[in-house]
Amino acid sequence: MDSSPEETTVELEQVFIVTPTSEKTPDIQSESSSPTTTHNGIEKSGHLYFSKINPKILDLKQNGRLYLSPSDNSVDSVGHYRKGGYLSPLDTASDDEGGGRRRHKSEGSVQIATSRSNHLIPNKKNSMYESRSTISGVRFDDPFIDENGHTLMYSRHEKVPLKDFSMEYRASKDIKKFLDNFALILDLNKNGVDEIIDDIVKKILEMNEAKASIDQSKLEKISLDQVRSALFTHDQVHMLSRTLQCTSISIGGGFDYDQNWICAMASIPSIQTRHIGIARLKYPANLGISSEEVYFVIVVLTPIKEKGTKNELETGRTFATLFSDVCFRLQLLGANTEEEFKKLLEDQTKELADRQRMSHTVVKIPLANEKPSDTRKCNCRMFQGIKEDLNRRLPHYISDYTDGFTGNKTIQKTISTTLFLYFACLMPSIAFGVLNNENTNGALNVQKVLYSQVIGGLFFAVFGGTPQIILLTTAPLALFTKIIYSICQDFSLEFMPMFACVGLWNSFFLFLYSSFGLSKLMQWSTRSSEEIFALFISIAFIVDALKNTAQNFANHYNIPACNNNSSTFSTTNTTVNVTTTIITVCERDVSLLYLILLLGTLWLGVTLYNFTKTPYLNAGKRELLADYSLPVSVIIMSVFGALAFKDVTMIKSFKAGPLRSDMFQLMPFYNLPVGAVFGAMGLGFCLSLLFFMDQNITAALVNGPQNKMKKGTAYHWDLLVIGVINVVLSLLGFPWVHAALPHSPLHVQALADVEERVDQGHIYKILVKVRETRITAIFSHILIGLSLLITPVLSYIPTPVLYGLFLYVGITSLYGNQMFERIMLLFTEQNAYPPNHYIRRVPQRMMHLFTVLQLLQLLVLCGLGFAPYPYLKMFFPVLIFLLIPLRHKVIPHLVDQRYLKAMDSH
């Protein structure tokens, strides 16, 4: 055959076919008439090259190319050569003056020697040679090789970011830790990848044994074969399984590989700690098409169970970022001792951290006529904030309506979100109406709560600056209403005029806050304060549901009638002239049905809410079920309770009366004494703090950067609209409404297109686009208004279904709450930590310390909010406001400011 044949390639898609055959196999010819090609490798770009050469050593390198090994007296464990287009066992080893260079096709083929290498012992008892197939006398122990010797090789390229030594705490800490504990070999005189890796691993093993001689507990069982198996993809084909290299943009487009170094990574099941090995070669080695002049080889070995910031990829990124600097590598090449080499590593770490820190600092150069401005300065000129909000939002007013009908899947999202808001607002309104009815002895009932929901919700949906905010009568308002009723009982005051007077004072203070732009004070409110309050509201929903469940069991399950053998129990009360006998019936079935419907509503709702994570149906239907999770769960469990348990008698959730026209009458303020009016001012001020904090925190969560809202904020205008709404409600004697958590953020999520992304095995939901429309809030409150005509029917909705919705809202609102995620990390195994930004940038102890401090604030908030003393609850809004100065004046003394910036900023 001609000594310089033409080259022929066969296109594949990132699949390599390796076929060991005997020498008798005929040559593979190309489709053309030209003879078989002679080329020294298999390229990673998806080409399969056939070689006619018979090299002494062939290594299939990490980049998937076969090269001649420069060694003169050794044979690698591949043990194969190309003959006639097939990969055959290597029977001989011969001298070759080619050494460490690639043979050119013009040099022809190498003569085959007849002596067999002592590296190939077919019957040797180890993992490499105990095989299920034998080809040309060579056994292959690999489950991926079939009886004909075929196997597939899959390759993949992925970009990863450089390590930020100024922001990621673990980067600098790893370098400091490994400076005295990594295996370092200087001027290694080896060129084959298997020889280089073997020497580095042996050095790691020697250091491990040296540590064990001092402390026997540090001995780790590491075998060379186990490390080889993890580092290479194949026992017979030496291709590094996972590597890191640096690339740079080339002048003509595309990118070039940095071929001066390579980092190999693997996770080993038998080790407990991480091991690093670095070898500086005496002469550059040719390890493949993207590593043709390698001076540095880095080996990273980590345990399989290691947390995300310490796994092999993250550790490899740390060292790869350092070695990506060409000037630093030149310095390392000139290091004469190990101490000098390590000192250069330490200095480069500090220099890189300083350089990256400077790159994050943006210096703004003011223009000639521009005056420097302080973003933290609160400029509270009257009506300025309202004017800015109107200028920002009015141009988008028409699009607030059209965006509810235009766009892909918009109609579907509008309908599903409307139904979601209908049930999410209707059910809590009924439940809080029942609670207010009990707390006020019928002065505020379910019908009044529904009226206030319709009036407030519609007015804000039409005139509010942020229509994604949903108004509700909430648990804190129900607590405050109970406080006012208790005060009226103690001082013999008429409740309804006093209630209305407190509401008017509250609105007066809200007008002052909005007129003078005090919402700008919320720029000091951080994620910590917002998430503590949001978590408190979620806990309040859950606590209300559990308290009602406990009350039901106390009334029907744990009663004397159920402790006797008979199903009834009678008690006799005797007065002066009347004797009354009360017969109590044991109704444990009622409590059990209550529990079934409560947990069933929660389970079905959460299951459908997370249905997008399942493999069932298709993506469109999964998303549809997730959008309708709340209404479907309420309807199904209500019908299930009525039909499947029709023999169990469960009382109505509330007493529905006819619509009365006298409900729309002004409150008789003239019945209040002057002292009560000024007393109402104090209560109104405390209430206004609750409205101020709740409204602004809700608006901040709705307009958070993660939601990608584009039409701007309207903090001051929204506060003014809330004040106007509550003036009307107070004059009519209806319950107050304000921004609701977690309904408002859930409203945003319901209107959003969500995309799932995976980072190191952890799935994240990313909001891609939010439809900023008023249509959903308007339509849902119209439906609630129509529901006033069927209140007798609504009274048949089982009470446990109502409180099951409370549990659903409370639990689903925890998704995306960073504080709750960090609370869960307190009980999570470290190797399961997600690769979040704060986990990368904050030491674990500091992260847990900050979480514990937040938990203490939350416990104090819950202790005061759920305390059985009504007068103590008056100061609950003040305590919420104190979270802001506590965060800025106390917490920084316990947690470093740079760590707070990572954990407590939007």
PDB file of C-alpha atoms in Angstrom, residues 14-144:
ATOM      1  CA  GLN A  14     -20.274  12.648  19.215  1.00  0.00           C
ATOM      2  CA  VAL A  15     -20.123   8.848  19.196  1.00  0.00           C
ATOM      3  CA  PHE A  16     -16.896   6.860  18.983  1.00  0.00           C
ATOM      4  CA  ILE A  17     -16.870   3.242  17.831  1.00  0.00           C
ATOM      5  CA  VAL A  18     -13.873   1.273  19.020  1.00  0.00           C
ATOM      6  CA  THR A  19     -13.533  -2.157  17.420  1.00  0.00           C
ATOM      7  CA  PRO A  20     -10.759  -4.494  18.559  1.00  0.00           C
ATOM      8  CA  THR A  21     -10.267  -7.229  15.923  1.00  0.00           C
ATOM      9  CA  SER A  22      -7.668  -9.712  14.863  1.00  0.00           C
ATOM     10  CA  GLU A  23      -5.023  -9.126  12.269  1.00  0.00           C
ATOM     11  CA  LYS A  24      -6.940 -11.246   9.774  1.00  0.00           C
ATOM     12  CA  THR A  25      -9.727  -8.718   9.486  1.00  0.00           C
ATOM     13  CA  PRO A  26      -9.717  -7.133   6.040  1.00  0.00           C
ATOM     14  CA  ASP A  27      -8.983  -3.479   5.549  1.00  0.00           C
ATOM     15  CA  ILE A  28     -11.793  -0.929   5.472  1.00  0.00           C
ATOM     16  CA  GLN A  29     -11.789   1.036   2.256  1.00  0.00           C
ATOM     17  CA  SER A  30     -13.308   4.436   1.780  1.00  0.00           C
ATOM     18  CA  GLU A  31     -16.164   5.095  -0.580  1.00  0.00           C
ATOM     19  CA  SER A  32     -13.695   6.496  -3.088  1.00  0.00           C
ATOM     20  CA  SER A  33     -11.127   4.480  -4.891  1.00  0.00           C
ATOM     21  CA  SER A  34      -8.328   5.793  -2.729  1.00  0.00           C
ATOM     22  CA  PRO A  35      -6.801   3.434  -0.222  1.00  0.00           C
ATOM     23  CA  THR A  36      -7.494   3.508   3.507  1.00  0.00           C
ATOM     24  CA  THR A  37      -6.296   6.585   5.327  1.00  0.00           C
ATOM     25  CA  THR A  38      -3.484   6.723   7.805  1.00  0.00           C
ATOM     26  CA  HIS A  39      -4.174   9.156  10.582  1.00  0.00           C
ATOM     27  CA  ASN A  40      -3.045   9.162  14.123  1.00  0.00           C
ATOM     28  CA  GLY A  41      -6.278   9.574  16.015  1.00  0.00           C
ATOM     29  CA  ILE A  42      -9.964   9.826  16.647  1.00  0.00           C
ATOM     30  CA  GLU A  43     -11.054  13.433  16.769  1.00  0.00           C
ATOM     31  CA  LYS A  44     -13.580  14.701  19.318  1.00  0.00           C
ATOM     32  CA  SER A  45     -15.430  16.644  16.675  1.00  0.00           C
ATOM     33  CA  GLY A  46     -17.218  13.464  15.703  1.00  0.00           C
ATOM     34  CA  HIS A  47     -14.822  11.995  13.098  1.00  0.00           C
ATOM     35  CA  LEU A  48     -13.662   8.416  13.196  1.00  0.00           C
ATOM     36  CA  TYR A  49     -10.142   8.132  11.763  1.00  0.00           C
ATOM     37  CA  PHE A  50      -8.530   4.861  10.746  1.00  0.00           C
ATOM     38  CA  SER A  51      -4.806   4.426  11.072  1.00  0.00           C
ATOM     39  CA  LYS A  52      -2.494   2.035   9.294  1.00  0.00           C
ATOM     40  CA  ILE A  53       0.427   2.675  11.628  1.00  0.00           C
ATOM     41  CA  ASN A  54       1.672   0.193  14.162  1.00  0.00           C
ATOM     42  CA  PRO A  55       2.932   2.368  16.995  1.00  0.00           C
ATOM     43  CA  LYS A  56       4.644   1.031  19.987  1.00  0.00           C
ATOM     44  CA  ILE A  57       2.151   2.754  22.303  1.00  0.00           C
ATOM     45  CA  LEU A  58      -1.226   4.202  21.431  1.00  0.00           C
ATOM     46  CA  ASP A  59      -3.138   6.338  23.944  1.00  0.00           C
ATOM     47  CA  LEU A  60      -6.694   7.458  23.362  1.00  0.00           C
ATOM     48  CA  LYS A  61      -6.423  10.788  25.094  1.00  0.00           C
ATOM     49  CA  GLN A  62      -9.020  12.829  26.966  1.00  0.00           C
ATOM     50  CA  ASN A  63      -9.901  14.712  23.815  1.00  0.00           C
ATOM     51  CA  GLY A  64     -10.509  11.483  21.951  1.00  0.00           C
ATOM     52  CA  ARG A  65      -7.451  11.261  19.669  1.00  0.00           C
ATOM     53  CA  LEU A  66      -4.944   8.444  19.241  1.00  0.00           C
ATOM     54  CA  TYR A  67      -1.316   9.494  19.483  1.00  0.00           C
ATOM     55  CA  LEU A  68       2.083   7.924  19.519  1.00  0.00           C
ATOM     56  CA  SER A  69       3.594   7.709  22.961  1.00  0.00           C
ATOM     57  CA  PRO A  70       7.122   9.116  23.136  1.00  0.00           C
ATOM     58  CA  SER A  71       8.309   6.468  25.577  1.00  0.00           C
ATOM     59  CA  ASP A  72      10.908   4.050  24.167  1.00  0.00           C
ATOM     60  CA  ASN A  73      10.684   1.167  26.591  1.00  0.00           C
ATOM     61  CA  SER A  74       7.096   0.951  27.796  1.00  0.00           C
ATOM     62  CA  VAL A  75       3.714  -0.078  26.516  1.00  0.00           C
ATOM     63  CA  ASP A  76       0.526   1.464  27.836  1.00  0.00           C
ATOM     64  CA  SER A  77      -2.415  -0.543  29.046  1.00  0.00           C
ATOM     65  CA  VAL A  78      -4.389   0.104  25.884  1.00  0.00           C
ATOM     66  CA  GLY A  79      -2.431  -2.561  24.148  1.00  0.00           C
ATOM     67  CA  HIS A  80      -3.893  -2.047  20.672  1.00  0.00           C
ATOM     68  CA  TYR A  81      -2.763  -0.867  17.297  1.00  0.00           C
ATOM     69  CA  ARG A  82      -4.511  -0.119  14.046  1.00  0.00           C
ATOM     70  CA  LYS A  83      -4.225  -2.641  11.272  1.00  0.00           C
ATOM     71  CA  GLY A  84      -6.317  -2.473   8.167  1.00  0.00           C
ATOM     72  CA  GLY A  85      -8.726  -0.004   9.670  1.00  0.00           C
ATOM     73  CA  TYR A  86      -9.479  -2.037  12.844  1.00  0.00           C
ATOM     74  CA  LEU A  87      -8.241  -1.648  16.379  1.00  0.00           C
ATOM     75  CA  SER A  88      -6.238  -4.781  17.168  1.00  0.00           C
ATOM     76  CA  PRO A  89      -4.259  -5.949  20.197  1.00  0.00           C
ATOM     77  CA  LEU A  90      -0.688  -4.775  20.260  1.00  0.00           C
ATOM     78  CA  ASP A  91       1.568  -7.794  20.030  1.00  0.00           C
ATOM     79  CA  THR A  92       4.869  -6.059  19.783  1.00  0.00           C
ATOM     80  CA  ALA A  93       6.899  -3.128  20.884  1.00  0.00           C
ATOM     81  CA  SER A  94       9.582  -1.706  18.701  1.00  0.00           C
ATOM     82  CA  ASP A  95      11.949   1.194  18.758  1.00  0.00           C
ATOM     83  CA  ASP A  96      10.792   4.301  17.030  1.00  0.00           C
ATOM     84  CA  GLU A  97      12.803   7.346  16.502  1.00  0.00           C
ATOM     85  CA  GLY A  98       9.567   9.337  16.402  1.00  0.00           C
ATOM     86  CA  GLY A  99       9.643   9.634  20.174  1.00  0.00           C
ATOM     87  CA  GLY A 100       7.148  12.083  21.530  1.00  0.00           C
ATOM     88  CA  ARG A 101       6.011  13.575  18.248  1.00  0.00           C
ATOM     89  CA  ARG A 102       3.092  12.614  16.010  1.00  0.00           C
ATOM     90  CA  ARG A 103       3.993  10.615  12.954  1.00  0.00           C
ATOM     91  CA  HIS A 104       3.227  12.259   9.667  1.00  0.00           C
ATOM     92  CA  LYS A 105       1.396  10.215   7.052  1.00  0.00           C
ATOM     93  CA  SER A 106       4.296  10.683   4.653  1.00  0.00           C
ATOM     94  CA  GLU A 107       6.530   8.598   6.936  1.00  0.00           C
ATOM     95  CA  GLY A 108       4.580   5.465   6.197  1.00  0.00           C
ATOM     96  CA  SER A 109       3.725   2.761   8.676  1.00  0.00           C
ATOM     97  CA  VAL A 110       5.913   1.442  11.462  1.00  0.00           C
ATOM     98  CA  GLN A 111       7.194  -2.100  11.222  1.00  0.00           C
ATOM     99  CA  ILE A 112       5.521  -4.537  13.605  1.00  0.00           C
ATOM    100  CA  ALA A 113       7.821  -6.216  16.059  1.00  0.00           C
ATOM    101  CA  THR A 114       7.222  -9.787  17.079  1.00  0.00           C
ATOM    102  CA  SER A 115       7.875  -9.687  20.781  1.00  0.00           C
ATOM    103  CA  ARG A 116       4.833  -9.485  23.056  1.00  0.00           C
ATOM    104  CA  SER A 117       4.580  -6.766  25.638  1.00  0.00           C
ATOM    105  CA  ASN A 118       4.741  -7.879  29.218  1.00  0.00           C
ATOM    106  CA  HIS A 119       2.006  -5.376  29.950  1.00  0.00           C
ATOM    107  CA  LEU A 120      -0.601  -7.571  28.294  1.00  0.00           C
ATOM    108  CA  ILE A 121      -1.270 -10.699  30.281  1.00  0.00           C
ATOM    109  CA  PRO A 122      -4.656 -11.991  29.166  1.00  0.00           C
ATOM    110  CA  ASN A 123      -5.189 -14.325  32.143  1.00  0.00           C
ATOM    111  CA  LYS A 124      -4.149 -11.816  34.779  1.00  0.00           C
ATOM    112  CA  LYS A 125      -6.679 -11.619  37.621  1.00  0.00           C
ATOM    113  CA  ASN A 126      -7.626  -8.005  37.856  1.00  0.00           C
ATOM    114  CA  SER A 127     -10.504  -5.760  36.847  1.00  0.00           C
ATOM    115  CA  MET A 128      -8.891  -5.012  33.513  1.00  0.00           C
ATOM    116  CA  TYR A 129      -8.581  -8.527  32.172  1.00  0.00           C
ATOM    117  CA  GLU A 130     -11.443 -10.505  33.682  1.00  0.00           C
ATOM    118  CA  SER A 131     -13.753 -10.082  30.713  1.00  0.00           C
ATOM    119  CA  ARG A 132     -16.834 -11.349  29.061  1.00  0.00           C
ATOM    120  CA  SER A 133     -15.350 -11.319  25.550  1.00  0.00           C
ATOM    121  CA  THR A 134     -12.054 -12.449  24.059  1.00  0.00           C
ATOM    122  CA  ILE A 135     -10.725 -10.983  20.837  1.00  0.00           C
ATOM    123  CA  SER A 136      -7.395 -11.986  19.370  1.00  0.00           C
ATOM    124  CA  GLY A 137      -6.449 -13.639  22.634  1.00  0.00           C
ATOM    125  CA  VAL A 138      -7.070 -10.484  24.661  1.00  0.00           C
ATOM    126  CA  ARG A 139      -9.816 -10.449  27.257  1.00  0.00           C
ATOM    127  CA  PHE A 140     -11.968  -7.362  27.777  1.00  0.00           C
ATOM    128  CA  ASP A 141     -13.550  -6.857  31.190  1.00  0.00           C
ATOM    129  CA  ASP A 142     -16.092  -4.189  30.437  1.00  0.00           C
ATOM    130  CA  PRO A 143     -19.896  -4.535  30.438  1.00  0.00           C
ATOM    131  CA  PHE A 144     -20.120  -1.967  27.633  1.00  0.00           C
TER     132      PHE A 144
END
